[in-house]
mmCIF file of C-alpha atoms and ligand atoms in Angstrom:
data_model
loop_
_atom_site.group_PDB
_atom_site.id
_atom_site.type_symbol
_atom_site.label_atom_id
_atom_site.label_comp_id
_atom_site.label_asym_id
_atom_site.label_seq_id
_atom_site.Cartn_x
_atom_site.Cartn_y
_atom_site.Cartn_z
ATOM 1 C CA MET A 15 -0.019 0.031 0.050
ATOM 2 C CA ARG A 16 2.923 2.264 0.462
ATOM 3 C CA LYS A 17 3.349 2.020 -3.259
ATOM 4 C CA GLY A 18 -0.110 3.707 -3.527
ATOM 5 C CA ILE A 19 0.860 6.760 -1.794
ATOM 6 C CA LEU A 20 4.181 6.879 -3.372
ATOM 7 C CA THR A 21 2.414 6.764 -6.782
ATOM 8 C CA ILE A 22 0.270 9.836 -5.783
ATOM 9 C CA ALA A 23 3.378 11.699 -4.561
ATOM 10 C CA ALA A 24 4.985 10.851 -7.849
ATOM 11 C CA VAL A 25 1.907 12.153 -9.846
ATOM 12 C CA GLY A 26 2.260 15.309 -7.672
ATOM 13 C CA LEU A 27 5.942 15.634 -8.533
ATOM 14 C CA LEU A 28 5.108 15.011 -12.146
ATOM 15 C CA THR A 29 2.566 17.863 -12.104
ATOM 16 C CA THR A 30 4.932 20.144 -10.557
ATOM 17 C CA GLY A 31 8.050 18.842 -12.290
ATOM 18 C CA GLY A 32 6.224 19.335 -15.503
ATOM 19 C CA LEU A 33 6.269 23.059 -14.998
ATOM 20 C CA THR A 34 8.017 24.752 -17.737
ATOM 21 C CA ALA A 35 10.037 27.751 -16.995
ATOM 22 C CA CYS A 36 10.518 30.790 -19.187
ATOM 23 C CA SER A 37 12.070 33.850 -17.867
ATOM 24 C CA ASP A 38 10.085 36.934 -18.003
ATOM 25 C CA ASP A 39 11.781 39.093 -20.685
ATOM 26 C CA SER A 40 8.931 41.454 -21.064
ATOM 27 C CA GLY A 41 10.967 44.098 -19.195
ATOM 28 C CA SER A 42 8.122 45.559 -17.128
ATOM 29 C CA GLY A 43 7.563 42.532 -15.035
ATOM 30 C CA SER A 44 11.083 41.761 -14.054
ATOM 31 C CA ALA A 45 11.365 44.186 -11.187
ATOM 32 C CA ASN A 46 11.616 41.224 -8.820
ATOM 33 C CA SER A 47 14.625 39.623 -10.612
ATOM 34 C CA ALA A 48 17.106 42.139 -9.331
ATOM 35 C CA LYS A 49 16.063 41.520 -5.718
ATOM 36 C CA THR A 50 17.243 38.674 -3.422
ATOM 37 C CA PRO A 51 14.379 36.177 -3.208
ATOM 38 C CA LYS A 52 12.595 36.204 0.090
ATOM 39 C CA ILE A 53 9.357 34.410 0.675
ATOM 40 C CA GLY A 54 6.716 35.483 3.170
ATOM 41 C CA VAL A 55 3.960 32.869 4.214
ATOM 42 C CA ILE A 56 0.997 33.666 6.313
ATOM 43 C CA LEU A 57 -0.647 30.589 7.814
ATOM 44 C CA PRO A 58 -4.302 31.006 8.999
ATOM 45 C CA ASP A 59 -4.234 29.598 12.563
ATOM 46 C CA SER A 60 -3.171 26.644 14.662
ATOM 47 C CA LYS A 61 -6.616 25.454 15.887
ATOM 48 C CA SER A 62 -8.877 24.733 12.893
ATOM 49 C CA SER A 63 -6.628 21.925 11.933
ATOM 50 C CA VAL A 64 -3.219 20.907 13.518
ATOM 51 C CA ARG A 65 -1.892 20.591 9.877
ATOM 52 C CA TRP A 66 -0.720 24.271 9.539
ATOM 53 C CA GLU A 67 1.863 24.197 12.348
ATOM 54 C CA THR A 68 2.714 20.433 12.304
ATOM 55 C CA ALA A 69 2.759 19.850 8.478
ATOM 56 C CA ASP A 70 2.684 22.986 6.453
ATOM 57 C CA ARG A 71 5.219 24.983 8.328
ATOM 58 C CA ARG A 72 7.513 21.953 8.526
ATOM 59 C CA PHE A 73 7.302 21.166 4.798
ATOM 60 C CA LEU A 74 7.476 24.762 3.638
ATOM 61 C CA GLU A 75 10.640 25.278 5.642
ATOM 62 C CA GLU A 76 12.066 22.086 4.232
ATOM 63 C CA ALA A 77 11.270 23.217 0.633
ATOM 64 C CA PHE A 78 12.694 26.730 1.088
ATOM 65 C CA LYS A 79 15.766 25.448 2.915
ATOM 66 C CA ALA A 80 16.518 22.771 0.071
ATOM 67 C CA ALA A 81 16.167 25.533 -2.391
ATOM 68 C CA GLY A 82 18.519 27.894 -0.369
ATOM 69 C CA VAL A 83 15.901 30.763 -0.250
ATOM 70 C CA GLN A 84 15.214 33.013 2.625
ATOM 71 C CA SER A 85 11.738 32.778 4.115
ATOM 72 C CA ASP A 86 9.428 34.243 6.859
ATOM 73 C CA ILE A 87 6.475 32.023 7.924
ATOM 74 C CA GLN A 88 3.996 33.488 10.252
ATOM 75 C CA ASN A 89 0.593 32.469 11.688
ATOM 76 C CA ALA A 90 -2.283 34.966 11.981
ATOM 77 C CA GLN A 91 -4.098 32.811 14.778
ATOM 78 C CA ASN A 92 -7.449 33.497 13.181
ATOM 79 C CA ASP A 93 -7.125 37.048 13.693
ATOM 80 C CA LYS A 94 -7.893 39.000 10.423
ATOM 81 C CA THR A 95 -6.335 42.236 11.818
ATOM 82 C CA ALA A 96 -3.196 40.372 12.596
ATOM 83 C CA PHE A 97 -3.186 38.847 9.167
ATOM 84 C CA GLN A 98 -3.155 42.342 7.577
ATOM 85 C CA THR A 99 -0.537 43.541 10.073
ATOM 86 C CA ILE A 100 1.801 40.657 9.236
ATOM 87 C CA ALA A 101 1.290 41.212 5.596
ATOM 88 C CA ASP A 102 2.177 44.805 5.915
ATOM 89 C CA GLN A 103 5.271 43.904 7.900
ATOM 90 C CA MET A 104 6.305 41.364 5.417
ATOM 91 C CA ILE A 105 5.888 43.800 2.380
ATOM 92 C CA THR A 106 7.769 46.516 4.278
ATOM 93 C CA GLY A 107 10.446 44.024 5.259
ATOM 94 C CA GLY A 108 11.143 43.332 1.553
ATOM 95 C CA VAL A 109 9.654 39.974 0.785
ATOM 96 C CA THR A 110 9.702 39.467 -2.992
ATOM 97 C CA VAL A 111 6.690 36.869 -2.809
ATOM 98 C CA LEU A 112 3.942 36.583 -0.412
ATOM 99 C CA MET A 113 2.055 33.198 -0.027
ATOM 100 C CA ILE A 114 -1.290 33.305 1.925
ATOM 101 C CA VAL A 115 -3.864 31.051 3.343
ATOM 102 C CA ASN A 116 -6.743 33.381 3.634
ATOM 103 C CA LEU A 117 -9.083 33.639 6.582
ATOM 104 C CA ASP A 118 -11.826 34.758 4.334
ATOM 105 C CA SER A 119 -11.807 36.159 0.671
ATOM 106 C CA GLY A 120 -12.427 39.831 1.605
ATOM 107 C CA THR A 121 -9.490 40.274 3.913
ATOM 108 C CA GLY A 122 -7.393 37.909 1.683
ATOM 109 C CA LYS A 123 -8.074 39.961 -1.447
ATOM 110 C CA ALA A 124 -7.149 43.254 0.372
ATOM 111 C CA VAL A 125 -3.754 41.681 1.248
ATOM 112 C CA LEU A 126 -3.158 40.316 -2.299
ATOM 113 C CA ASP A 127 -4.062 43.682 -3.857
ATOM 114 C CA LYS A 128 -1.760 45.565 -1.461
ATOM 115 C CA ALA A 129 1.056 43.253 -2.241
ATOM 116 C CA LYS A 130 0.538 43.574 -6.027
ATOM 117 C CA SER A 131 0.460 47.314 -5.836
ATOM 118 C CA GLN A 132 3.893 47.205 -4.132
ATOM 119 C CA GLY A 133 5.306 44.784 -6.854
ATOM 120 C CA VAL A 134 5.167 41.802 -4.612
ATOM 121 C CA ALA A 135 4.194 38.518 -6.401
ATOM 122 C CA THR A 136 1.459 36.438 -4.590
ATOM 123 C CA ILE A 137 0.377 32.851 -4.329
ATOM 124 C CA ASP A 138 -3.082 31.452 -2.963
ATOM 125 C CA TYR A 139 -1.859 28.469 -0.852
ATOM 126 C CA ASP A 140 -4.446 25.811 -0.113
ATOM 127 C CA ARG A 141 -7.504 28.177 -0.180
ATOM 128 C CA LEU A 142 -8.411 30.225 -3.224
ATOM 129 C CA THR A 143 -9.211 33.938 -2.615
ATOM 130 C CA LEU A 144 -12.430 34.643 -4.491
ATOM 131 C CA GLY A 145 -12.105 37.883 -6.519
ATOM 132 C CA GLY A 146 -8.397 37.834 -5.406
ATOM 133 C CA SER A 147 -5.274 38.731 -7.537
ATOM 134 C CA ALA A 148 -2.791 35.837 -6.851
ATOM 135 C CA GLN A 149 -0.651 34.808 -9.711
ATOM 136 C CA TYR A 150 -1.050 31.226 -8.705
ATOM 137 C CA TYR A 151 -3.119 28.892 -6.538
ATOM 138 C CA VAL A 152 -1.657 25.706 -5.081
ATOM 139 C CA SER A 153 -3.996 23.175 -3.541
ATOM 140 C CA PHE A 154 -5.514 19.670 -3.777
ATOM 141 C CA ASP A 155 -8.434 18.598 -5.880
ATOM 142 C CA ASN A 156 -10.828 19.714 -3.154
ATOM 143 C CA GLU A 157 -14.081 18.448 -4.868
ATOM 144 C CA THR A 158 -12.359 15.040 -4.819
ATOM 145 C CA VAL A 159 -11.608 15.413 -1.132
ATOM 146 C CA GLY A 160 -15.307 15.822 -0.543
ATOM 147 C CA LYS A 161 -16.179 12.883 -2.839
ATOM 148 C CA LEU A 162 -13.778 10.541 -0.985
ATOM 149 C CA GLN A 163 -15.641 11.578 2.385
ATOM 150 C CA GLY A 164 -18.970 10.929 0.838
ATOM 151 C CA GLU A 165 -18.030 7.536 -0.603
ATOM 152 C CA GLY A 166 -16.120 6.617 2.586
ATOM 153 C CA LEU A 167 -19.225 7.267 4.852
ATOM 154 C CA SER A 168 -21.335 5.474 2.511
ATOM 155 C CA LYS A 169 -19.031 2.448 2.565
ATOM 156 C CA CYS A 170 -18.841 2.483 6.483
ATOM 157 C CA LEU A 171 -22.763 2.758 6.570
ATOM 158 C CA THR A 172 -23.061 -0.258 4.329
ATOM 159 C CA GLU A 173 -20.590 -2.233 6.450
ATOM 160 C CA LYS A 174 -22.677 -1.435 9.541
ATOM 161 C CA GLY A 175 -25.749 -2.575 7.767
ATOM 162 C CA ALA A 176 -27.444 0.614 8.352
ATOM 163 C CA LYS A 177 -30.932 0.925 6.959
ATOM 164 C CA ASN A 178 -32.136 4.342 5.787
ATOM 165 C CA PRO A 179 -29.481 6.048 7.848
ATOM 166 C CA VAL A 180 -29.897 9.644 9.042
ATOM 167 C CA VAL A 181 -26.911 11.446 7.940
ATOM 168 C CA ALA A 182 -25.770 14.770 9.724
ATOM 169 C CA TYR A 183 -23.434 17.313 8.153
ATOM 170 C CA LEU A 184 -20.690 19.355 9.900
ATOM 171 C CA ASN A 185 -19.443 21.608 7.047
ATOM 172 C CA GLY A 186 -16.325 23.626 7.302
ATOM 173 C CA SER A 187 -16.060 27.379 7.751
ATOM 174 C CA PRO A 188 -18.594 29.325 5.486
ATOM 175 C CA THR A 189 -15.909 31.690 4.653
ATOM 176 C CA ASP A 190 -13.379 29.110 3.311
ATOM 177 C CA ASN A 191 -13.959 28.369 -0.473
ATOM 178 C CA ASN A 192 -12.641 24.942 0.244
ATOM 179 C CA ALA A 193 -15.414 24.135 2.485
ATOM 180 C CA THR A 194 -17.851 24.849 -0.519
ATOM 181 C CA LEU A 195 -15.720 22.540 -2.712
ATOM 182 C CA PHE A 196 -15.636 19.673 -0.063
ATOM 183 C CA LYS A 197 -19.405 19.965 0.258
ATOM 184 C CA ASN A 198 -19.962 19.959 -3.461
ATOM 185 C CA GLY A 199 -17.885 16.769 -3.595
ATOM 186 C CA TYR A 200 -19.722 14.975 -0.737
ATOM 187 C CA ASP A 201 -23.215 16.118 -2.009
ATOM 188 C CA SER A 202 -22.351 14.667 -5.438
ATOM 189 C CA VAL A 203 -22.278 11.252 -3.535
ATOM 190 C CA LEU A 204 -24.851 11.679 -0.880
ATOM 191 C CA LYS A 205 -27.608 13.879 -2.424
ATOM 192 C CA PRO A 206 -28.646 11.230 -4.925
ATOM 193 C CA LYS A 207 -29.038 8.885 -1.977
ATOM 194 C CA PHE A 208 -31.263 11.449 -0.115
ATOM 195 C CA ASP A 209 -33.247 12.001 -3.302
ATOM 196 C CA ALA A 210 -33.777 8.212 -3.653
ATOM 197 C CA LYS A 211 -34.824 8.044 -0.017
ATOM 198 C CA GLU A 212 -32.068 5.450 0.567
ATOM 199 C CA TYR A 213 -30.582 7.923 3.177
ATOM 200 C CA VAL A 214 -32.260 10.484 5.176
ATOM 201 C CA LYS A 215 -30.900 13.995 5.337
ATOM 202 C CA GLY A 216 -30.171 14.929 9.017
ATOM 203 C CA PRO A 217 -29.362 18.238 10.587
ATOM 204 C CA GLU A 218 -26.592 20.283 8.671
ATOM 205 C CA ASP A 219 -24.507 23.153 10.003
ATOM 206 C CA ALA A 220 -21.459 25.071 8.911
ATOM 207 C CA VAL A 221 -18.743 25.432 11.610
ATOM 208 C CA PRO A 222 -17.572 29.022 11.841
ATOM 209 C CA ALA A 223 -13.803 29.287 11.394
ATOM 210 C CA TRP A 224 -13.707 25.493 11.678
ATOM 211 C CA ASP A 225 -13.859 25.949 15.484
ATOM 212 C CA ASN A 226 -13.421 22.501 16.968
ATOM 213 C CA ALA A 227 -14.781 23.549 20.238
ATOM 214 C CA GLN A 228 -17.856 25.080 18.595
ATOM 215 C CA ALA A 229 -18.315 22.123 16.593
ATOM 216 C CA ALA A 230 -18.902 19.874 19.693
ATOM 217 C CA THR A 231 -21.655 22.141 20.808
ATOM 218 C CA ILE A 232 -23.205 22.261 17.376
ATOM 219 C CA PHE A 233 -23.078 18.431 17.083
ATOM 220 C CA GLU A 234 -24.622 18.046 20.506
ATOM 221 C CA GLN A 235 -27.479 20.309 19.404
ATOM 222 C CA GLN A 236 -27.845 18.313 16.212
ATOM 223 C CA LEU A 237 -28.037 15.013 18.131
ATOM 224 C CA THR A 238 -30.682 16.460 20.527
ATOM 225 C CA LYS A 239 -32.710 17.838 17.522
ATOM 226 C CA ALA A 240 -32.547 14.481 15.817
ATOM 227 C CA ASN A 241 -33.706 12.752 19.152
ATOM 228 C CA GLY A 242 -30.474 10.883 19.374
ATOM 229 C CA LYS A 243 -30.971 9.338 15.781
ATOM 230 C CA ILE A 244 -27.959 10.081 13.849
ATOM 231 C CA ASP A 245 -26.478 7.240 11.942
ATOM 232 C CA GLY A 246 -23.613 8.738 10.212
ATOM 233 C CA VAL A 247 -21.747 12.095 10.383
ATOM 234 C CA LEU A 248 -20.134 13.805 7.511
ATOM 235 C CA ALA A 249 -17.436 15.916 9.266
ATOM 236 C CA ALA A 250 -15.455 18.000 6.899
ATOM 237 C CA ASN A 251 -12.026 17.491 8.870
ATOM 238 C CA ASP A 252 -10.600 15.393 11.565
ATOM 239 C CA GLY A 253 -10.895 18.216 14.109
ATOM 240 C CA LEU A 254 -14.737 18.589 13.478
ATOM 241 C CA GLY A 255 -14.856 14.729 13.402
ATOM 242 C CA ASN A 256 -13.165 14.456 16.820
ATOM 243 C CA ALA A 257 -15.701 17.082 18.132
ATOM 244 C CA ALA A 258 -18.525 14.703 17.091
ATOM 245 C CA ILE A 259 -16.850 11.678 18.452
ATOM 246 C CA SER A 260 -16.474 13.395 21.818
ATOM 247 C CA ILE A 261 -20.254 13.885 21.864
ATOM 248 C CA LEU A 262 -21.023 10.330 20.666
ATOM 249 C CA LYS A 263 -18.698 9.035 23.472
ATOM 250 C CA LYS A 264 -20.722 10.947 25.986
ATOM 251 C CA ASN A 265 -23.787 9.178 24.545
ATOM 252 C CA LYS A 266 -22.217 5.728 24.284
ATOM 253 C CA LEU A 267 -22.545 5.924 20.549
ATOM 254 C CA ASN A 268 -19.040 6.101 19.338
ATOM 255 C CA GLY A 269 -18.017 3.344 17.085
ATOM 256 C CA LYS A 270 -21.589 2.783 16.159
ATOM 257 C CA VAL A 271 -21.888 5.898 14.118
ATOM 258 C CA PRO A 272 -19.419 6.269 11.399
ATOM 259 C CA VAL A 273 -17.792 9.830 11.229
ATOM 260 C CA THR A 274 -15.543 11.227 8.460
ATOM 261 C CA GLY A 275 -12.654 13.527 8.560
ATOM 262 C CA GLN A 276 -9.687 14.920 6.649
ATOM 263 C CA ASP A 277 -6.001 15.773 7.135
ATOM 264 C CA ALA A 278 -4.674 12.540 8.472
ATOM 265 C CA SER A 279 -3.936 14.195 11.835
ATOM 266 C CA THR A 280 -2.594 12.070 14.624
ATOM 267 C CA GLU A 281 -5.776 12.304 16.501
ATOM 268 C CA GLY A 282 -7.859 11.488 13.378
ATOM 269 C CA LEU A 283 -5.673 8.301 12.666
ATOM 270 C CA GLN A 284 -5.949 7.303 16.279
ATOM 271 C CA ASN A 285 -9.815 7.610 16.142
ATOM 272 C CA ILE A 286 -9.756 5.506 12.976
ATOM 273 C CA LEU A 287 -7.579 2.842 14.704
ATOM 274 C CA ALA A 288 -9.945 2.783 17.720
ATOM 275 C CA GLY A 289 -12.927 2.244 15.524
ATOM 276 C CA ASP A 290 -14.557 5.638 16.392
ATOM 277 C CA GLN A 291 -13.808 7.314 12.979
ATOM 278 C CA CYS A 292 -14.583 5.774 9.639
ATOM 279 C CA MET A 293 -11.953 7.412 7.434
ATOM 280 C CA THR A 294 -9.892 10.562 6.748
ATOM 281 C CA VAL A 295 -8.454 11.996 3.794
ATOM 282 C CA TYR A 296 -4.661 12.214 3.421
ATOM 283 C CA LYS A 297 -3.215 15.080 1.575
ATOM 284 C CA ALA A 298 0.504 15.053 1.036
ATOM 285 C CA VAL A 299 1.311 18.421 2.309
ATOM 286 C CA ARG A 300 4.962 17.843 1.532
ATOM 287 C CA GLU A 301 4.044 17.986 -2.343
ATOM 288 C CA GLU A 302 1.777 20.929 -1.730
ATOM 289 C CA ALA A 303 4.476 22.886 0.080
ATOM 290 C CA LYS A 304 7.078 21.717 -2.581
ATOM 291 C CA ALA A 305 4.792 22.887 -5.573
ATOM 292 C CA ALA A 306 4.184 26.199 -3.836
ATOM 293 C CA SER A 307 7.759 26.830 -3.074
ATOM 294 C CA ASP A 308 8.842 26.064 -6.684
ATOM 295 C CA LEU A 309 6.375 28.541 -8.045
ATOM 296 C CA ALA A 310 7.412 31.162 -5.341
ATOM 297 C CA ILE A 311 11.094 30.824 -6.229
ATOM 298 C CA ALA A 312 10.326 31.190 -9.783
ATOM 299 C CA LEU A 313 8.332 34.213 -9.122
ATOM 300 C CA ALA A 314 11.025 35.614 -7.004
ATOM 301 C CA LYS A 315 13.304 35.260 -9.971
ATOM 302 C CA GLY A 316 11.006 37.038 -12.259
ATOM 303 C CA GLU A 317 10.294 33.775 -14.153
ATOM 304 C CA LYS A 318 6.828 32.632 -15.312
ATOM 305 C CA LYS A 319 5.874 28.905 -15.026
ATOM 306 C CA ASP A 320 3.181 27.183 -16.911
ATOM 307 C CA THR A 321 1.246 24.998 -14.502
ATOM 308 C CA GLY A 322 -0.668 23.467 -17.401
ATOM 309 C CA GLN A 323 -3.950 23.812 -15.401
ATOM 310 C CA THR A 324 -6.205 26.690 -14.363
ATOM 311 C CA VAL A 325 -8.990 27.082 -11.836
ATOM 312 C CA LYS A 326 -12.062 29.360 -12.375
ATOM 313 C CA ASP A 327 -12.411 32.017 -9.814
ATOM 314 C CA PRO A 328 -16.180 32.468 -10.157
ATOM 315 C CA GLU A 329 -16.197 35.842 -8.319
ATOM 316 C CA GLY A 330 -13.380 37.546 -10.047
ATOM 317 C CA ASN A 331 -14.330 35.601 -13.411
ATOM 318 C CA ARG A 332 -10.592 34.823 -13.748
ATOM 319 C CA ASP A 333 -8.701 31.428 -14.667
ATOM 320 C CA VAL A 334 -6.128 31.336 -12.047
ATOM 321 C CA PRO A 335 -3.049 29.212 -13.093
ATOM 322 C CA SER A 336 -3.038 26.238 -10.624
ATOM 323 C CA VAL A 337 -1.511 23.211 -9.274
ATOM 324 C CA LEU A 338 -4.001 20.684 -7.789
ATOM 325 C CA LEU A 339 -2.677 17.633 -6.074
ATOM 326 C CA THR A 340 -4.540 14.360 -5.623
ATOM 327 C CA PRO A 341 -5.944 13.357 -2.167
ATOM 328 C CA LYS A 342 -6.264 9.842 -0.857
ATOM 329 C CA ALA A 343 -8.908 8.098 1.389
ATOM 330 C CA ILE A 344 -7.414 6.573 4.457
ATOM 331 C CA THR A 345 -9.055 3.745 6.578
ATOM 332 C CA LYS A 346 -7.927 1.395 9.271
ATOM 333 C CA GLU A 347 -6.066 -0.697 6.753
ATOM 334 C CA THR A 348 -4.196 2.108 5.197
ATOM 335 C CA VAL A 349 -3.148 4.182 8.375
ATOM 336 C CA LYS A 350 0.179 2.624 7.891
ATOM 337 C CA ASP A 351 0.676 4.282 4.619
ATOM 338 C CA VAL A 352 0.421 7.687 6.097
ATOM 339 C CA ILE A 353 3.183 6.820 8.561
ATOM 340 C CA ALA A 354 5.301 5.245 5.635
ATOM 341 C CA ASP A 355 5.022 8.434 3.850
ATOM 342 C CA GLY A 356 6.656 10.349 6.774
ATOM 343 C CA TYR A 357 3.576 12.569 7.435
ATOM 344 C CA VAL A 358 3.220 11.367 11.026
ATOM 345 C CA THR A 359 5.420 9.036 12.992
ATOM 346 C CA LYS A 360 4.446 5.615 14.366
ATOM 347 C CA GLU A 361 5.546 7.124 17.906
ATOM 348 C CA GLU A 362 2.982 9.813 17.506
ATOM 349 C CA VAL A 363 0.081 7.525 16.561
ATOM 350 C CA CYS A 364 1.032 4.475 18.526
ATOM 351 C CA THR A 365 1.036 5.691 22.046
ATOM 352 C CA ALA A 366 0.310 3.275 24.904
ATOM 353 C CA ALA A 367 -3.525 3.691 24.616
ATOM 354 C CA TYR A 368 -3.305 2.805 20.813
ATOM 355 C CA ALA A 369 -0.579 0.265 20.905
ATOM 356 C CA LYS A 370 -3.042 -2.712 20.632
ATOM 357 C CA PHE A 371 -4.953 -1.006 17.681
ATOM 358 C CA CYS A 372 -1.630 -0.388 15.972
ATOM 359 C CA ALA A 373 -0.700 -4.050 16.213
ATOM 360 C CA GLU A 374 -3.987 -4.974 14.926
ATOM 361 C CA ALA A 375 -3.634 -2.701 11.999
ATOM 362 C CA GLY A 376 -0.222 -4.140 11.168
ATOM 363 C CA ILE A 377 1.743 -1.133 12.197
ATOM 364 C CA SER A 378 4.888 -2.433 13.442
HETATM 365 C C1 BGC B 421 -8.053 22.967 4.412
HETATM 366 C C2 BGC B 421 -8.147 21.689 5.364
HETATM 367 C C3 BGC B 421 -8.269 22.195 6.852
HETATM 368 C C4 BGC B 421 -9.208 23.393 6.995
HETATM 369 C C5 BGC B 421 -9.178 23.869 8.368
HETATM 370 C C6 BGC B 421 -9.063 23.905 4.712
HETATM 371 O O1 BGC B 421 -9.019 24.880 3.896
HETATM 372 O O2 BGC B 421 -7.962 22.601 3.111
HETATM 373 O O3 BGC B 421 -7.038 20.833 5.227
HETATM 374 O O4 BGC B 421 -8.601 21.188 7.587
HETATM 375 O O5 BGC B 421 -9.009 24.338 6.033
HETATM 376 O O6 BGC B 421 -7.984 24.470 8.656
#
């Protein structure tokens, strides 16, 4: 199975490796080429998902270091004012490229437009800024992420022999374009089942800022509203999934009600091994960071790269040159692939409380 992940990684590499470089000889756009490359990155927070600090920071640092470029990676901690202040400081401090994970499209756009007006190149990292002006967008195929979640939940419900299951939704932040794409993906699988009366649509809520603590309160209300009858939970990431699981535990329903996730976090993988979570979606952030770093370095040198793909920004009515990598569904049987890929370690996942489950899942 390790081969499966490596194949995906190789596809990711191919996608990015296939970028063709051509130097910007237009004269006007080469302002950056004279400057020493310095790349600024603004991460969104450290609570909506552990990935930003444990994976993205680490793999971006790794990619910049390998390329020998200077960088400044900061985290806005879900504070939009801080986000703008950090951007201003980075621009004043002389970054040649600014890479952002926006907190919402409005504030993201303001930052991107300001950078542009100061001659700083920009990249949307992971989240597309609607109506924005970033030169590139680097992410995963986010509708496929959602599709994998819908398919995973459906498979777990079948395995549990659920009859006309009631499915609740815990969607991601309403201000994150990815949350819309994830939902499009899982709706494409689950809506036909609701329409065919095979499944019953239960309560649905979007979780503001992907706030995990709020998600637990929201899920508790959903369970009450449904009189305790929720048979499956489509949770948009591992943090929201864990919030639902904590409430299911309180009601002795954990393990009986399949819950989805995303990000292959240590906690998510442990929940899967313990049988409390049905699946997660692994996104090889190392590849995402490498693709973004390659583009940032090219921009810093005043080069243009052809990514061979664009994504439509429906708000700005613009085709944004993009790199979209391939996500992978992970279940109990394949948790070991995430470890083999170096995303999390066996020591992190297989702590004393999970040692037995690790052994059962063939993690040695
Ligand atoms: C990312 C997910 C993450 C979520 C919350 C999304 O934009 O694609 O990986 O779980 O934000 O941070």
